[in-house]
CSV table of C-alpha atoms in Angstrom, one decimal:
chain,number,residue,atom,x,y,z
A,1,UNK,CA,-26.3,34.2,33.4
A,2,UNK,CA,-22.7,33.6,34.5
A,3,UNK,CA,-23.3,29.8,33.7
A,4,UNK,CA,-24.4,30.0,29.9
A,5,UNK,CA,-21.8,32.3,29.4
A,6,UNK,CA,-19.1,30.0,30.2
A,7,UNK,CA,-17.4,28.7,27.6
A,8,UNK,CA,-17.7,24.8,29.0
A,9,UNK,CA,-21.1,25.2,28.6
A,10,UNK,CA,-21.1,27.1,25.6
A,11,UNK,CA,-23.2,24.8,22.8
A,12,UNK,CA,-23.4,26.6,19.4
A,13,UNK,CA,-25.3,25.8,16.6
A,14,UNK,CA,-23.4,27.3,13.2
A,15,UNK,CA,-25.9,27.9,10.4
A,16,UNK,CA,-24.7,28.7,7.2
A,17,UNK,CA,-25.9,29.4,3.6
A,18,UNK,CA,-22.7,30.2,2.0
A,19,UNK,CA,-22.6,33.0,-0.5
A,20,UNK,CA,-26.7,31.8,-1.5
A,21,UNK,CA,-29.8,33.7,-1.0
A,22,UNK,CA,-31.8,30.9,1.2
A,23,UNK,CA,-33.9,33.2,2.8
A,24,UNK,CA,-36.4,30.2,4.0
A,25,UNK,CA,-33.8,28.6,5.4
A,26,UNK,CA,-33.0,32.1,8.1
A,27,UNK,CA,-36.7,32.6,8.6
A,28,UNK,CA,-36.9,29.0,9.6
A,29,UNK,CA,-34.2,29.0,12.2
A,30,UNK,CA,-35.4,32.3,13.8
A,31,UNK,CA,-39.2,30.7,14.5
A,32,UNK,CA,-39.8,30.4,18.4
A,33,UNK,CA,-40.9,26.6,17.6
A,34,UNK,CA,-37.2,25.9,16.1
A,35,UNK,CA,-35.8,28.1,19.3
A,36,UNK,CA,-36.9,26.1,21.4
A,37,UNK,CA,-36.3,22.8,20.2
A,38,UNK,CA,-32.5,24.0,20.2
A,39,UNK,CA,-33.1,25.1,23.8
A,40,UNK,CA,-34.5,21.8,24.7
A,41,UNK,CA,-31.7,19.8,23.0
A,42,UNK,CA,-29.1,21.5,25.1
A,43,UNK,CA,-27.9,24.8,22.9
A,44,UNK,CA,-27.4,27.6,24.2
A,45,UNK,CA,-26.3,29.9,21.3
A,46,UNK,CA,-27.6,30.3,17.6
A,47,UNK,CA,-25.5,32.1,15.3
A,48,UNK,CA,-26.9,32.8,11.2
A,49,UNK,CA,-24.6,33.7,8.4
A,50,UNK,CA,-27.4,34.9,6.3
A,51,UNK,CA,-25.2,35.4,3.0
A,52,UNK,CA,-27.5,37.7,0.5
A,53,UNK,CA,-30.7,36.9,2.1
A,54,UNK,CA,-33.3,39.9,2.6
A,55,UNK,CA,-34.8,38.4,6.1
A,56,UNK,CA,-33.1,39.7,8.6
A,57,UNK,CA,-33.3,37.5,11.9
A,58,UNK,CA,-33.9,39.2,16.0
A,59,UNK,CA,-30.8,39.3,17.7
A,60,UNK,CA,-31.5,38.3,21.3
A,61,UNK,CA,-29.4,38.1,24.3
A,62,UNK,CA,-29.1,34.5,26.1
A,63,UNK,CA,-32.5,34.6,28.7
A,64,UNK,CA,-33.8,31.9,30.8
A,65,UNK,CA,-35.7,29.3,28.1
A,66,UNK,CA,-34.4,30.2,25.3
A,67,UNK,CA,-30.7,30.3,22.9
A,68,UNK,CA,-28.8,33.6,22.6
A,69,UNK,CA,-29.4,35.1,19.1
A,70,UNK,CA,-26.5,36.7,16.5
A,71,UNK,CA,-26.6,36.7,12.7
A,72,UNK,CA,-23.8,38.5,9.8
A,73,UNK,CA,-23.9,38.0,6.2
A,74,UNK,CA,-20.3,37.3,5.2
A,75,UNK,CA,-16.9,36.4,6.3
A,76,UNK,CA,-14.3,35.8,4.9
A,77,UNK,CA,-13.5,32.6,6.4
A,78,UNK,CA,-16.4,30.8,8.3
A,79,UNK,CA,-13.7,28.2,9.3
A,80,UNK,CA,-13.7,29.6,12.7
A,81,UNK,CA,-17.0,29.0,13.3
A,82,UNK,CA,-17.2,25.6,12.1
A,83,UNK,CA,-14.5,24.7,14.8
A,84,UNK,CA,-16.8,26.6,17.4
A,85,UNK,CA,-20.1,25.2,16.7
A,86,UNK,CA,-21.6,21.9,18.4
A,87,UNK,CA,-24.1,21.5,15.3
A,88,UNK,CA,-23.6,23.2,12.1
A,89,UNK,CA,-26.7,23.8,9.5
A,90,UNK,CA,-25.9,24.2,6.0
A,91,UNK,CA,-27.3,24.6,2.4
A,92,UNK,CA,-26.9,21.8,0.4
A,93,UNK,CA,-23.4,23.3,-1.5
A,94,UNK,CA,-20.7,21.1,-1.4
A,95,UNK,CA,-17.8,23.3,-0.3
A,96,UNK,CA,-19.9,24.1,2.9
A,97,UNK,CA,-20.5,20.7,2.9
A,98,UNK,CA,-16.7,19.0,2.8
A,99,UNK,CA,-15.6,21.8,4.9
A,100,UNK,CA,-17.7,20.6,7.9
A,101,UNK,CA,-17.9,17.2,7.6
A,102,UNK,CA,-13.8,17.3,7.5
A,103,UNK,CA,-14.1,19.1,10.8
A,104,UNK,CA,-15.8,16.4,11.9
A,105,UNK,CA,-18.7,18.3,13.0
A,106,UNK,CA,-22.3,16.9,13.2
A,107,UNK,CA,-23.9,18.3,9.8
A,108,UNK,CA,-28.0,18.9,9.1
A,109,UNK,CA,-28.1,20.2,5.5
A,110,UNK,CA,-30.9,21.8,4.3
A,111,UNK,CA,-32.1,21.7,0.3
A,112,UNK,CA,-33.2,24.8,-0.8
A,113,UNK,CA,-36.6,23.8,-2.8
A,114,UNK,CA,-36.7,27.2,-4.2
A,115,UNK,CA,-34.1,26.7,-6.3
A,116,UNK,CA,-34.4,25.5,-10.4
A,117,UNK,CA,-32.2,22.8,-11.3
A,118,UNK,CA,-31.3,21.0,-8.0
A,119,UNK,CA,-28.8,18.6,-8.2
A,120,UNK,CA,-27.2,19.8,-4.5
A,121,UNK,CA,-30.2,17.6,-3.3
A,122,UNK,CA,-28.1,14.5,-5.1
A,123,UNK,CA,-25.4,15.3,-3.0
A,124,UNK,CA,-27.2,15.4,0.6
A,125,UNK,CA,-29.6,12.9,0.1
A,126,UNK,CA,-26.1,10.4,-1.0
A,127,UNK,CA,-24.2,11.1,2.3
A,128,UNK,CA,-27.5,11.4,4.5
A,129,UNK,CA,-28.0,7.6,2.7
A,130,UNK,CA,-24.5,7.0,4.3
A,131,UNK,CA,-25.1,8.3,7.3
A,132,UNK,CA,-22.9,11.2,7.5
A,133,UNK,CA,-25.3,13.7,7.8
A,134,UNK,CA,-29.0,14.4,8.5
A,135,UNK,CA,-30.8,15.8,5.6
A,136,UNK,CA,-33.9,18.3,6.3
A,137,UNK,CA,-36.5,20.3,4.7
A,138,UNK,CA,-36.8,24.3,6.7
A,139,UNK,CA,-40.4,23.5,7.1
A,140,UNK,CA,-39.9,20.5,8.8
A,141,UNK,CA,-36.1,21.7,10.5
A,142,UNK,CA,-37.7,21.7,13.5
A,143,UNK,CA,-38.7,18.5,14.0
A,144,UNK,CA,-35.3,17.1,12.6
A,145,UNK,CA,-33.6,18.7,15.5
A,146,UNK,CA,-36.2,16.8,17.9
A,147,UNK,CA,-35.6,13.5,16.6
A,148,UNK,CA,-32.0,13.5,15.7
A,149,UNK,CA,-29.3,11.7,17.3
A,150,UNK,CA,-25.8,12.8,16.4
A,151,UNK,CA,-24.0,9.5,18.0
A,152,UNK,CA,-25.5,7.5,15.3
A,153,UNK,CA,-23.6,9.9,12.6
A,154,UNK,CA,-20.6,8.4,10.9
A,155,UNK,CA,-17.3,10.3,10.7
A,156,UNK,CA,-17.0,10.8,6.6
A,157,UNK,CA,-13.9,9.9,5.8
A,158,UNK,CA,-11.5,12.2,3.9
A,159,UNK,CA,-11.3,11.8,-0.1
A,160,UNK,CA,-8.3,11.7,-1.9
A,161,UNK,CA,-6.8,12.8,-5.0
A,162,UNK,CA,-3.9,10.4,-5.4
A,163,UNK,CA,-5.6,8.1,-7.6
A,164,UNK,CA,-6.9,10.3,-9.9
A,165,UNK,CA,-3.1,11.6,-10.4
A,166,UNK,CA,-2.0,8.4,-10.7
A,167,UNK,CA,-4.4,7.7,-13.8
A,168,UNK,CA,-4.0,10.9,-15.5
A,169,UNK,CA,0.3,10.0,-14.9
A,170,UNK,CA,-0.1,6.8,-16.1
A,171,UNK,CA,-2.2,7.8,-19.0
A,172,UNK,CA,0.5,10.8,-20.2
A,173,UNK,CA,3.1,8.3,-20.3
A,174,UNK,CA,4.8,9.5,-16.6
A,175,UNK,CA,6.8,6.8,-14.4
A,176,UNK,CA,5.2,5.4,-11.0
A,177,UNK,CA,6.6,7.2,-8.3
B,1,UNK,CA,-18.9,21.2,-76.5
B,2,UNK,CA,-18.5,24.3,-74.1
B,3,UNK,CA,-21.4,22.1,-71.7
B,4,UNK,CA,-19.4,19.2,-71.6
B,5,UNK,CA,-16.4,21.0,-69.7
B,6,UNK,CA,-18.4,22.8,-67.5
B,7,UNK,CA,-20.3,19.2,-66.7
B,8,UNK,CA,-16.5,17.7,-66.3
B,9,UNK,CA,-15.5,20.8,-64.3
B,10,UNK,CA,-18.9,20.4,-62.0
B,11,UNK,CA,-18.2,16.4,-61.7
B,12,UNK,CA,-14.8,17.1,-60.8
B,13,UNK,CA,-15.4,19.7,-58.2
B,14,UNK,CA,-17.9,17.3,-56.5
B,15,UNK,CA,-15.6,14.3,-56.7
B,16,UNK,CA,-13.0,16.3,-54.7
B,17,UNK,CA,-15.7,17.7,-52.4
B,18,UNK,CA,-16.8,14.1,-51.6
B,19,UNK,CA,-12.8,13.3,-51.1
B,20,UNK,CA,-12.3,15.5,-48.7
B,21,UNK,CA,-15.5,15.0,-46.8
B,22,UNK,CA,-14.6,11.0,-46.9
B,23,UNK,CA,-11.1,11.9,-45.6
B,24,UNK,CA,-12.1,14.1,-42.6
B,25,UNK,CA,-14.7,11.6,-41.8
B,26,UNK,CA,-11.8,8.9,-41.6
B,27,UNK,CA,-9.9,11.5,-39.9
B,28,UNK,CA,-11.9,12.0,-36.9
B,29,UNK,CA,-13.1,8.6,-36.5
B,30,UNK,CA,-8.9,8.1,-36.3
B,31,UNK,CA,-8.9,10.8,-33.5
B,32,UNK,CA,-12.3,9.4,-31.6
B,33,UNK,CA,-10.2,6.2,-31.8
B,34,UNK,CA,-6.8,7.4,-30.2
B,35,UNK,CA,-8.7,9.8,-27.9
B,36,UNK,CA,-8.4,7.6,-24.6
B,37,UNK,CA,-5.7,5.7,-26.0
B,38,UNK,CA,-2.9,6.3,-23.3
B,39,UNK,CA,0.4,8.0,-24.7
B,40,UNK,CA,3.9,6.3,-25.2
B,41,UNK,CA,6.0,9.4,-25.3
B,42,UNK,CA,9.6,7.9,-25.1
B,43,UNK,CA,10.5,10.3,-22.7
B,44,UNK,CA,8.2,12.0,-21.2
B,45,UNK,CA,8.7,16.0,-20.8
B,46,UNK,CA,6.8,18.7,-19.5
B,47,UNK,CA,3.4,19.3,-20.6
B,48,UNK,CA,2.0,22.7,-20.9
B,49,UNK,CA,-1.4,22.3,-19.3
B,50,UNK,CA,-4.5,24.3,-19.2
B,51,UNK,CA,-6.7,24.2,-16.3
B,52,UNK,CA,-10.8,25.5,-16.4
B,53,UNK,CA,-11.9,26.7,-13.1
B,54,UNK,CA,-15.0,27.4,-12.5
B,55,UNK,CA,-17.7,29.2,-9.8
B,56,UNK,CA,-18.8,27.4,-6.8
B,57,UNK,CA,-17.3,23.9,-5.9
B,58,UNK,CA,-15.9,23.8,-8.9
B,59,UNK,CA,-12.0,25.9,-8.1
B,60,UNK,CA,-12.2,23.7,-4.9
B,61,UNK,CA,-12.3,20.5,-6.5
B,62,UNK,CA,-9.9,21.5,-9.5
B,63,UNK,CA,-7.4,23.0,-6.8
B,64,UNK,CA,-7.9,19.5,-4.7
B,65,UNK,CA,-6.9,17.7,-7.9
B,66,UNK,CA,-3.8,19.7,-9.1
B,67,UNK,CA,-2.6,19.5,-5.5
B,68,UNK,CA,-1.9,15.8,-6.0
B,69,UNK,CA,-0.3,16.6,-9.7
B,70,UNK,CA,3.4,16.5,-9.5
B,71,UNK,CA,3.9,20.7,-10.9
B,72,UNK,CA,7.1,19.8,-12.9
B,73,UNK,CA,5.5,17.7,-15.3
B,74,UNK,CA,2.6,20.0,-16.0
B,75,UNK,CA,4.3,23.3,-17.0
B,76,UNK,CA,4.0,25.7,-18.2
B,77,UNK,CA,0.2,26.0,-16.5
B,78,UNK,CA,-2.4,28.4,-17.8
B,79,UNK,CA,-5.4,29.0,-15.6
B,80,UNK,CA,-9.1,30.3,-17.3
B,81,UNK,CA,-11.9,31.4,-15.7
B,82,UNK,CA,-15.1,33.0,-16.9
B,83,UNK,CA,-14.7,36.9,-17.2
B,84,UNK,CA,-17.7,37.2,-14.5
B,85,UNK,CA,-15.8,35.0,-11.8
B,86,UNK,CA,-14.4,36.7,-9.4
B,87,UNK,CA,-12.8,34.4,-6.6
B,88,UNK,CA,-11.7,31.3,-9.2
B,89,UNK,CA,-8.3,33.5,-10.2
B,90,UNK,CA,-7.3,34.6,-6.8
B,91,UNK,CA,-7.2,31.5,-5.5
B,92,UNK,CA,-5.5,29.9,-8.5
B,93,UNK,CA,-2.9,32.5,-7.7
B,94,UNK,CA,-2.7,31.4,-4.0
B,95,UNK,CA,-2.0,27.9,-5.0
B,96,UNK,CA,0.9,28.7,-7.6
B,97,UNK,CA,2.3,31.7,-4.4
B,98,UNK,CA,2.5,28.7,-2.6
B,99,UNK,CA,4.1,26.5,-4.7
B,100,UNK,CA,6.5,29.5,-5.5
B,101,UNK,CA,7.2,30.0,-2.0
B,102,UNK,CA,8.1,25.9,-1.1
B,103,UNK,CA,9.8,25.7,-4.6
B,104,UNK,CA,12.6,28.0,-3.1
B,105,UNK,CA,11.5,31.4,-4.5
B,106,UNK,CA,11.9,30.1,-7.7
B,107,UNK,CA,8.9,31.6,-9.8
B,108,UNK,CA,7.1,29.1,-11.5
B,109,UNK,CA,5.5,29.5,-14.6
B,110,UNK,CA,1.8,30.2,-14.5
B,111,UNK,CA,-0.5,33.0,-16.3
B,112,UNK,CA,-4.1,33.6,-15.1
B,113,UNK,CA,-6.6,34.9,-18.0
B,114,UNK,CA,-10.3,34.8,-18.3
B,115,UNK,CA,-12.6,33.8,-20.9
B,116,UNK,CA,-15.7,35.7,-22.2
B,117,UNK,CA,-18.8,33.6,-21.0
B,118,UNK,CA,-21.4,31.6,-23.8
B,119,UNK,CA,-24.4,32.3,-21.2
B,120,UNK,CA,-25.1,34.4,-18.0
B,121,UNK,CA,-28.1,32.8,-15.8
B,122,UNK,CA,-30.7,33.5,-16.8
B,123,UNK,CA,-29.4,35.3,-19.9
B,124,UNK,CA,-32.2,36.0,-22.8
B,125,UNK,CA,-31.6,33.0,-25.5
B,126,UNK,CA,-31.4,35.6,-28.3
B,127,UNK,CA,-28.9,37.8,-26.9
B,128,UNK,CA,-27.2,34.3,-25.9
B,129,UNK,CA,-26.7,33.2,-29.5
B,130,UNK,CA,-24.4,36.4,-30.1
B,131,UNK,CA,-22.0,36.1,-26.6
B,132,UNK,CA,-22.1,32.3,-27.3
B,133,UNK,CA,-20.0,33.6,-30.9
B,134,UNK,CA,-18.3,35.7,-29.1
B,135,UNK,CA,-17.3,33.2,-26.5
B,136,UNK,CA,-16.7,30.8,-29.0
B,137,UNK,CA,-14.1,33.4,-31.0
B,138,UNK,CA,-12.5,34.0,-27.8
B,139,UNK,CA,-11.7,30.2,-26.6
B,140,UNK,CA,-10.5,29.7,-30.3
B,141,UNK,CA,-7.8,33.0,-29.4
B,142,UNK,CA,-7.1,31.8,-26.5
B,143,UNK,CA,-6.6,27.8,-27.8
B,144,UNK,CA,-4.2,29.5,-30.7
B,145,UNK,CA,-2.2,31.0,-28.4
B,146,UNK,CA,-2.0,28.3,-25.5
B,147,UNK,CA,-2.2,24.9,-27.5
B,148,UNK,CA,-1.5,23.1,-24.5
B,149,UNK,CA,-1.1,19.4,-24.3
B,150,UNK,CA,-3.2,19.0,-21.4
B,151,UNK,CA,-6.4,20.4,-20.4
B,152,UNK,CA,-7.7,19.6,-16.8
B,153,UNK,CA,-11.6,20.6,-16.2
B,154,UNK,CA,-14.5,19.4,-14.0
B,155,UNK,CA,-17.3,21.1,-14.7
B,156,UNK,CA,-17.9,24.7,-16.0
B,157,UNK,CA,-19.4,25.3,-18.8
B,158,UNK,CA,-16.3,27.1,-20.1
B,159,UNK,CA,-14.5,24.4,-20.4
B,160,UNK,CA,-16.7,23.2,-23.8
B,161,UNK,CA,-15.6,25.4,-25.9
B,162,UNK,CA,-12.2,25.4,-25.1
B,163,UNK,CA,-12.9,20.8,-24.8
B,164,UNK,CA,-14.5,20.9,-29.0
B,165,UNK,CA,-11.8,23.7,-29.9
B,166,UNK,CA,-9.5,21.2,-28.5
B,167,UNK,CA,-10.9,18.1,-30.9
B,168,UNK,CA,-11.1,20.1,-34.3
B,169,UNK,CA,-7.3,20.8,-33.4
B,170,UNK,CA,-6.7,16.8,-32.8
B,171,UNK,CA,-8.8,16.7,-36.0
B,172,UNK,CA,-6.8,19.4,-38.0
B,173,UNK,CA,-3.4,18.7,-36.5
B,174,UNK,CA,-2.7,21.8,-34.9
B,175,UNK,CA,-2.1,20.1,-31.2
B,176,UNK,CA,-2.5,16.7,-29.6
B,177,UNK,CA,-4.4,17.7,-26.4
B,178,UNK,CA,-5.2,14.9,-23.4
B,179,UNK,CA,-8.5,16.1,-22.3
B,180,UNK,CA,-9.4,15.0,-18.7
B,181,UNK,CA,-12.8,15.7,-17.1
B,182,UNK,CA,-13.6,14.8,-13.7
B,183,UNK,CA,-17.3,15.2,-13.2
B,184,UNK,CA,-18.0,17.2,-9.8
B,185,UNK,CA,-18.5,15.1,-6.4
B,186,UNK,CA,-21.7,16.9,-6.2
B,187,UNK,CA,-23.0,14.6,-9.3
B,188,UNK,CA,-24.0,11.4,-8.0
B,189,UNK,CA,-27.2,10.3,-10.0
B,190,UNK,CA,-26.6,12.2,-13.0
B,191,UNK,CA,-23.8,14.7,-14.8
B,192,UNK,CA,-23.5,17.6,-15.4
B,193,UNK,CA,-24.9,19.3,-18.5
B,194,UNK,CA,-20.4,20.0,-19.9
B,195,UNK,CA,-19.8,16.4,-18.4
B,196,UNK,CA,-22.9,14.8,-20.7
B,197,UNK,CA,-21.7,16.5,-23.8
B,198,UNK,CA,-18.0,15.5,-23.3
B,199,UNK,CA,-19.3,12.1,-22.1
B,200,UNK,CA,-21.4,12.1,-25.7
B,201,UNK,CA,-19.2,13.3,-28.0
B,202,UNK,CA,-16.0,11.4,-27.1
B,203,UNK,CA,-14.1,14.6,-26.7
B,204,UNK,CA,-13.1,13.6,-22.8
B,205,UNK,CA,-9.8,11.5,-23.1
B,206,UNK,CA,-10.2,10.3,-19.6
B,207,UNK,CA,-13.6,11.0,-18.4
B,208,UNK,CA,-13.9,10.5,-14.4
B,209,UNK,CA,-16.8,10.0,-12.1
B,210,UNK,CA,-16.6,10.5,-8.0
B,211,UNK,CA,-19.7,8.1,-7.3
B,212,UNK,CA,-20.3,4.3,-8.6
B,213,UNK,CA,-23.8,5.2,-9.7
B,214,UNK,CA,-22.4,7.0,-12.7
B,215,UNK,CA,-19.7,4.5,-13.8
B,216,UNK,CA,-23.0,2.0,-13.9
B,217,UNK,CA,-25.1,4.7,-15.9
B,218,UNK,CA,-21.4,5.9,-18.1
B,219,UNK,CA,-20.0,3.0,-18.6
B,220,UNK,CA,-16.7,4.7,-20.4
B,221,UNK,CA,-16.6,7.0,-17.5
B,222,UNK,CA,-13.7,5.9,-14.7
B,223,UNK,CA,-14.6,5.7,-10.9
B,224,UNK,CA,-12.1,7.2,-9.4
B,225,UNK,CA,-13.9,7.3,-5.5
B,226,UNK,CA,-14.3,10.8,-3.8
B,227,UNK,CA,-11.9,13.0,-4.2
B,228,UNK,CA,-12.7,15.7,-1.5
C-alpha cells in the first residue's frame, strides 16, 4: 500500500469535461474494462471532474489490480490537476484543450457524439492529424489507452498573438514598434 | 387639369424616391469598397474600441488577443457580453485590474455592460423573432452611445448585431468603425455561423482565420497562424 501511495510512484490520469454534461464520457472511464487497461499501462490513480453530468462514478480506494478512484464536479481552477496528472482526458473544448497541451501533458480528447452541431470534432481531429494528441471515441476509450504511445506525441507549440496585433496596428494607421 | 398635377406630383415623388435609392446604393457600394481599405490617419490617436466576448472559448481567445494590443492606442475600451454570460465580464475585469495595477494605479478607462441576447439554445423560433427585436433595439442603444472606432470580435453571436449596426452607421455617416473578426481556433474546416455572415456580407474590415484550410475555402479571409 505504502508503495502506490508514494508520490514517485504516483501516476494520475486527469479526466475532465469542463463545465459540459458528457455523461458517456464518466460512465466510460468508470467501466472495469477501462480500469484495468489504466492499471496495466502503469496508473495508479483516476481522478473525474464530472462537471454537470448525472452519473456519478464509485470511489474506490487504491487495492492490488486495480487504480484508486476519486471524482468532483467543479473547481475553480483545474490547473492544479493538469500539472499533477501523467495523462489528462478531455472533451473536445478548446480551452481544456490549450490549457493542457501548454502544460505539455500527454492529451486523449474525447468527442462528445451526443452533441448537435459538432465542430469541437474539427478541432481534435486537426491536432490528432498533427500529432499532438490522440483523439478517441468513449466506446472505444479503452482500447485507445491499450494501443497508445505517448513518446510518439509532439509537443504543440505555443500560438501567438503578435501578428495578429501587428495587422490590426498596421491597418489603423499605428507605427511599427 | 387638377389630374395632371397630381400625375406631376406622383412622377416627382417617384423620381426622388428612385434618387435616393440610386444614391444609397452608390453609398454602400463606397463603404463595401473602403471597408478593408487600411486607414491613413495623419496622426494616429486613441481609438475608442469595443470588444464582444462571448461564452466558452470565446473570452479566452479575445483576452489572448487584446493582451498583445498595445492599451494606449485602444481607449477608451468597452466590453459586451450577452446578458446570460456570466464568467465573460469578470474576467474582462481581471484583465483591465491588471493592467490598472502594472499601469501604476492609474485607472484606466474601461466600462463592462451586457447586451440582451437575439436567441437562447434552444429558444422557440417564434418567441425568437420578438428578443431578436429586442436585441436588435438594444445593440442600436448601445452603438448610439459607444460609436467606437474599433470593434474587436471572434465569434459570438452578439457581435452581429452590434457588426450590421456598425455598417448602416459607415453607411449613414454616423461613425467610421474598423471591424475586425478573428474566426475561433476551434474552426478549422468551416466558420462559424457570425464569421460566415461577416465573411458574406463584407461587413468584416479585416476578417482572420487561425488554420490555412479556411484562407483556401475564404479567400478574403487573412491567416494569421494559431493564436493560442
Amino acid at each position: 500500500m505504502g508503495e502506490i501511495e508514494d508520490s514517485e510512484n504516483r501516476r494520475m490520469v486527469f479526466v475532465t469535461v469542463g463545465t459540459t454534461l458528457f455523461d458517456a464520457l464518466v460512465r466510460a472511464v468508470d467501466t472495469k474494462e477501462f480500469k484495468q487497461e489504466l492499471f496495466r499501462k502503469g496508473y495508479t490513480h483516476l481522478l473525474i471532474q464530472m462537471g454537470r453530468g448525472f452519473y456519478t462514478p464509485t470511489k474506490s480506494e487504491a487495492e492490488d489490480g486495480s487504480v484508486a478512484v476519486d471524482y468532483f464536479t467543479f473547481s475553480s481552477s483545474i490547473a492544479d490537476h493538469l500539472r499533477s496528472a501523467s495523462l489528462v482526458i478531455s472533451h473536445a473544448g478548446s480551452g481544456s484543450i490549450f490549457e493542457t497541451l501548454r502544460l505539455g501533458k500527454p492529451l486523449i480528447v474525447v468527442v462528445n457524439e451526443d452533441l448537435m452541431d459538432n465542430h469541437q470534432s474539427e478541432l481534435a481531429e486537426e491536432l490528432a492529424e498533427r500529432k499532438h494528441l490522440y483523439c478517441a471515441r468513449p466506446r472505444t476509450l479503452h482500447r485507445t489507452i491499450a494501443d497508445m504511445d505517448l513518446a510518439s506525441l509532439l509537443p504543440y507549440p505555443a500560438g501567438d498573438a503578435t501578428p495578429v496585433a501587428k495587422l490590426i496596428n498596421r491597418f489603423l494607421g499605428f507605427p511599427d514598434d | 387639369m387638377g389630374s395632371k398635377d397630381e400625375t406631376c406630383f406622383a412622377i416627382s415623388i417617384i423620381i426622388i424616391i428612385i434618387g435616393l435609392i440610386f444614391i444609397a446604393i452608390v453609398r454602400v457600394i463606397y463603404v463595401v469598397y473602403r471597408t478593408s481599405k487600411p486607414l491613413r490617419p495623419k496622426s494616429p490617436k486613441p481609438l475608442s474600441t469595443l470588444i464582444v466576448l462571448g461564452s466558452g472559448g470565446h473570452t479566452a481567445e479575445m483576452i489572448n488577443v487584446l493582451s498583445a494590443l498595445q492599451k494606449d492606442r485602444f481607449m477608451p475600451r468597452f466590453y459586451v457580453a450577452a446578458a446570460t454570460d456570466n464568467m465573460s465580464l469578470q474576467k474582462a475585469r481581471v484583465l483591465e485590474d491588471l493592467l490598472a495595477d502594472t499601469n501604476g494605479g492609474k485607472v484606466v478607462s474601461a466600462k463592462f455592460m451586457q447586451i440582451y441576447r437575439s436567441r437562447e439554445v434552444g429558444q422557440s423560433y417564434i418567441t425568437s423573432i420578438g428578443t431578436t427585436l429586442i436585441a436588435i433595439a438594444h445593440a442600436l442603444w448601445l452603438m448610439i452611445k459607444i460609436r467606437p472606432k474599433v470593434i474587436l470580435c471572434n465569434g459570438p453571436g452578439t457581435c452581429i448585431p452590434l457588426c450590421v449596426i456598425a455598417f448602416l452607421f459607415k453607411v449613414v455617416g454616423i461613425r467610421w468603425s474598423s471591424v475586425f473578426y478573428v474566426e475561433s481556433i476551434a474552426r478549422v474546416k468551416r466558420l462559424s455561423l457570425s464569421g460566415l455572415l461577416l465573411y458574406k456580407l463584407c461587413i468584416a474590415d479585416q476578417f482572420y482565420v487561425q488554420w490555412p484550410q479556411l484562407q483556401r475555402k475564404y479567400p478574403r479571409a487573412i491567416y494569421v497562424g494559431c493564436l493560442m
